[in-house]
Short mmCIF file of C-alpha atoms in Angstrom, two decimals:
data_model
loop_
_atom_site.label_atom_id
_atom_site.label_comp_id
_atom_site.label_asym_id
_atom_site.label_seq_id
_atom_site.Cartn_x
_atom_site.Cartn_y
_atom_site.Cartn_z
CA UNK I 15 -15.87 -4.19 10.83
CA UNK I 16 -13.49 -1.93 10.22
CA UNK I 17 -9.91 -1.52 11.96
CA UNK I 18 -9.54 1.73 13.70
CA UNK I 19 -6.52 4.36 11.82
CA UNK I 20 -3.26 3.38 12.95
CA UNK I 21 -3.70 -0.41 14.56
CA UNK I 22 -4.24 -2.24 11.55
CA UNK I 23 -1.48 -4.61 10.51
CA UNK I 24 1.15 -2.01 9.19
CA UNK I 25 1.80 -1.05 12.87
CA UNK I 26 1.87 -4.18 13.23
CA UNK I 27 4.75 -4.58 10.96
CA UNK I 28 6.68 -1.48 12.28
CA UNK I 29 6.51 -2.53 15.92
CA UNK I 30 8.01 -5.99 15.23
CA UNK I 31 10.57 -4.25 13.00
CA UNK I 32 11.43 -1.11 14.49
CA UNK I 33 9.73 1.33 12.66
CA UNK I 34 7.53 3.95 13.85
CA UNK I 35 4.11 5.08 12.17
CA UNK I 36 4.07 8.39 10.11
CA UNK I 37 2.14 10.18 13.43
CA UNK I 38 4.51 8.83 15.55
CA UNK I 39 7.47 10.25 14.10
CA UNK I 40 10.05 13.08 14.28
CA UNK I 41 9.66 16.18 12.96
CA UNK I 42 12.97 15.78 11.01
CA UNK I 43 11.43 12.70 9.54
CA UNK I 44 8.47 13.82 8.47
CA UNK I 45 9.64 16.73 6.81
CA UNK I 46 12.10 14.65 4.64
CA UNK I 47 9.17 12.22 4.10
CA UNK I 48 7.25 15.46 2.10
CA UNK I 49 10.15 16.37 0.15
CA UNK I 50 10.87 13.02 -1.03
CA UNK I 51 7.24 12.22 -1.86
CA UNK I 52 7.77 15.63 -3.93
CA UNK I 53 10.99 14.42 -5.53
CA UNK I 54 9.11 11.19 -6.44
CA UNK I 55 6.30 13.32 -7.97
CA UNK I 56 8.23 15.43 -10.28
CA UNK I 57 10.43 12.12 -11.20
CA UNK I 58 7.56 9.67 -11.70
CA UNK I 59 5.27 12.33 -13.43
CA UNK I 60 2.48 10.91 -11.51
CA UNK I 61 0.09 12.95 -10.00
CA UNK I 62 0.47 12.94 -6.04
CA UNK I 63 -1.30 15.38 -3.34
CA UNK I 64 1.62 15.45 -0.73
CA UNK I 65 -1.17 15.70 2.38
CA UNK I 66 -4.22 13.59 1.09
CA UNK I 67 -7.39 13.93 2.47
CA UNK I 68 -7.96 10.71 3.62
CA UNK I 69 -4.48 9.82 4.66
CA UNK I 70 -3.62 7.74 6.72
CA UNK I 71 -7.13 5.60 6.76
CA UNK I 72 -7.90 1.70 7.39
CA UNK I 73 -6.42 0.05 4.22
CA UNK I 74 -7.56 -3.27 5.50
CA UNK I 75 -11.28 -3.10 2.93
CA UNK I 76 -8.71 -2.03 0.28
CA UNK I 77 -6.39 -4.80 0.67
CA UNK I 78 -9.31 -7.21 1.23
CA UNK I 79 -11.18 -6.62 -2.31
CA UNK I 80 -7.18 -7.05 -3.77
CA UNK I 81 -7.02 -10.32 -2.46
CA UNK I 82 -10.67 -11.03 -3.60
CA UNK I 83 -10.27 -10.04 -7.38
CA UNK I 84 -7.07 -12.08 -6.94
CA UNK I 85 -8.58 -15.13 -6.14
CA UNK I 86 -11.46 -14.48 -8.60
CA UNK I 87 -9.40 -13.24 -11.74
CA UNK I 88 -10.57 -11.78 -14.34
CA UNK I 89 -9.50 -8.05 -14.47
CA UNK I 90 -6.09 -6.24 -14.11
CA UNK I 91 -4.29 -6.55 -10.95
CA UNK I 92 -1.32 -4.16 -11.10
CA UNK I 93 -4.80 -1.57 -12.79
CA UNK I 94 -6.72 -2.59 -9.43
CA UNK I 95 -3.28 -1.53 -7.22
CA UNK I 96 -2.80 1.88 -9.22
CA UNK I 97 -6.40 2.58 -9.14
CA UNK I 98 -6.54 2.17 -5.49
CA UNK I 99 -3.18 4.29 -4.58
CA UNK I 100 -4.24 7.12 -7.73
CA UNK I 101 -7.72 7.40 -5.44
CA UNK I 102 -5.82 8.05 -2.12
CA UNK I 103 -2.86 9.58 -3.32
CA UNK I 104 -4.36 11.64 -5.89
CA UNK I 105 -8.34 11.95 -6.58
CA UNK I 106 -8.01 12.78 -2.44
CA UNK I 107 -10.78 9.95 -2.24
CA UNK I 108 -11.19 7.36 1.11
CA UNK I 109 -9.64 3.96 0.26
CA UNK I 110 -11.28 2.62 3.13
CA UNK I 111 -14.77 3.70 1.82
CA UNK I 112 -16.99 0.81 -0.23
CA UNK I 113 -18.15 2.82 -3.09
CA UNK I 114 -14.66 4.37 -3.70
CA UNK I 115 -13.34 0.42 -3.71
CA UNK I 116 -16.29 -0.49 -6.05
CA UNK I 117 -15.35 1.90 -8.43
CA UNK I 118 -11.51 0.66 -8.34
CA UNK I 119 -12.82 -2.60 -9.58
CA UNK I 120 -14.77 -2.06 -12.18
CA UNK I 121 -12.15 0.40 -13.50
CA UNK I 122 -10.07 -2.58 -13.23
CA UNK I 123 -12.50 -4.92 -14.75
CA UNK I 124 -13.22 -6.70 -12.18
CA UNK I 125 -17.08 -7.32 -10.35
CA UNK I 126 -17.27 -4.54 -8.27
CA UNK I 127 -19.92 -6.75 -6.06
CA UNK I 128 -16.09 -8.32 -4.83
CA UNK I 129 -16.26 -5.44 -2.36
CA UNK I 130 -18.84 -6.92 -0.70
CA UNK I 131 -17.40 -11.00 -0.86
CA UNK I 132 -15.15 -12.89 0.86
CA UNK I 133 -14.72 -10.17 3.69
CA UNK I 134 -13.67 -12.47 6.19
CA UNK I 135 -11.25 -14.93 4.01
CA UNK I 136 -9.49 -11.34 3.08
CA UNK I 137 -9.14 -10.55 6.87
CA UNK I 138 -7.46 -13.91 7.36
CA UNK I 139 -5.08 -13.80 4.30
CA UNK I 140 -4.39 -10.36 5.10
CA UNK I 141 -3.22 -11.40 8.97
CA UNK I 142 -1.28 -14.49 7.47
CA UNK I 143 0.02 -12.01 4.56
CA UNK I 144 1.28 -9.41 7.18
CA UNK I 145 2.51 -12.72 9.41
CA UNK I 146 4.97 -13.71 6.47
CA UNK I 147 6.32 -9.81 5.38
CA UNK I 148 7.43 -9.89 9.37
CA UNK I 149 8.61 -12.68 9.38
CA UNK I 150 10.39 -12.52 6.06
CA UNK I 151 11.64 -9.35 7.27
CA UNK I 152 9.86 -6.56 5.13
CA UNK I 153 9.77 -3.29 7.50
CA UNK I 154 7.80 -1.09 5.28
CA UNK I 155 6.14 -0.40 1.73
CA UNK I 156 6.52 -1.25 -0.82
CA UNK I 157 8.93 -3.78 -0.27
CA UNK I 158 9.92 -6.63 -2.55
CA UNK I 159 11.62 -10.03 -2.13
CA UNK I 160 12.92 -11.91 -4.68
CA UNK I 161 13.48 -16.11 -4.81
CA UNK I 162 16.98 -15.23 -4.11
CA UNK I 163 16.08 -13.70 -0.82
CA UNK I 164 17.14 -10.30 -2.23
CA UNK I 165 15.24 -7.33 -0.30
CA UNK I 166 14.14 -3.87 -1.77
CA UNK I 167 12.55 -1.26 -0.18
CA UNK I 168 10.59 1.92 -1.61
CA UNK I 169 9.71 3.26 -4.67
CA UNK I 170 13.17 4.39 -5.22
CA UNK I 171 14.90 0.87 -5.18
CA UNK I 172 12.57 -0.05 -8.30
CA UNK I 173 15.13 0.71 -10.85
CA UNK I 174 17.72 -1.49 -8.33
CA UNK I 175 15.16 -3.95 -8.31
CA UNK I 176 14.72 -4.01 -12.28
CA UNK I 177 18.76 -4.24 -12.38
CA UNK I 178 18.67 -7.53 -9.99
CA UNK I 179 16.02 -9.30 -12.13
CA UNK I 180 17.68 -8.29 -15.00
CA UNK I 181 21.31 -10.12 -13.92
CA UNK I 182 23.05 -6.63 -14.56
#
């Protein structure tokens, strides 16, 4: 079953932490929202469609076949991830969809049949995985802790993040 947009476990996240989803927000905000994701486009070099077709959409089958090719191995990871947020975020494709996440896969190198597996071992890992981001305190994406309890948050805070593990 699928999660209907807006009340998957992001909200989730954003209600215990303040936040607000992307429809519920100000005008103001989402304005400065498209001209950073434009900033970020022209800095990263990375193709990026600023209103994708299929944005938002349930991330939750996503996010369930990452935690399956996890467990399973064999492929690239970090390829699965980009593969997943290039088909949203640029090939204006529907994350949410089974053949789109098939394909992601086996560009990745993983068994695209993990699409189909471990459905309902993803929807628990996923509920304890967004459990432990609120309760660690992430409020958003992408957002990275480090052992030393270090927080970054964004796309923009990589470089700061590179720095910390680093030592500089």
């Amino acid at each position: 079953e699928s999660m209907p947009v807006g009340k998957g476990p992001g909200d989730r996240v954003f209600a215990a932490t303040g936040g607000l989803p992307l429809g519920q927000r100000s005008d103001a905000r989402k304005a400065y929202r498209l001209q950073e994701l434009a900033r970020a486009q022209k800095k990263t070099g990375l193709p990026l469609t600023l209103h994708p077709a299929h944005f938002p959409t349930n991330p939750a089958p996503s996010a369930y076949a990452i935690i399956a090719a996890q467990k399973a191995g064999g492929g690239d990871l970090g390829a699965l991830c980009r593969h997943i947020l290039s088909a949203c975020w640029a090939e204006e494709k529907n994350i949410a969809e089974d053949e789109v996440i098939r394909d992601c896969l086996a560009r990745a190198g993983f068994d695209p049949a993990l699409a189909d597996k471990g459905l309902l071992d993803g929807a628990m890992t996923y509920e304890a995985n967004t459990e432990e981001a609120i309760n660690r305190g992430a409020f958003g994406a992408p957002f990275y802790i480090t052992d030393t309890g270090a927080c970054f948050w964004g796309q923009d805070r990589l470089d700061d993040l590179d720095a910390h593990l680093a030592g500089t």
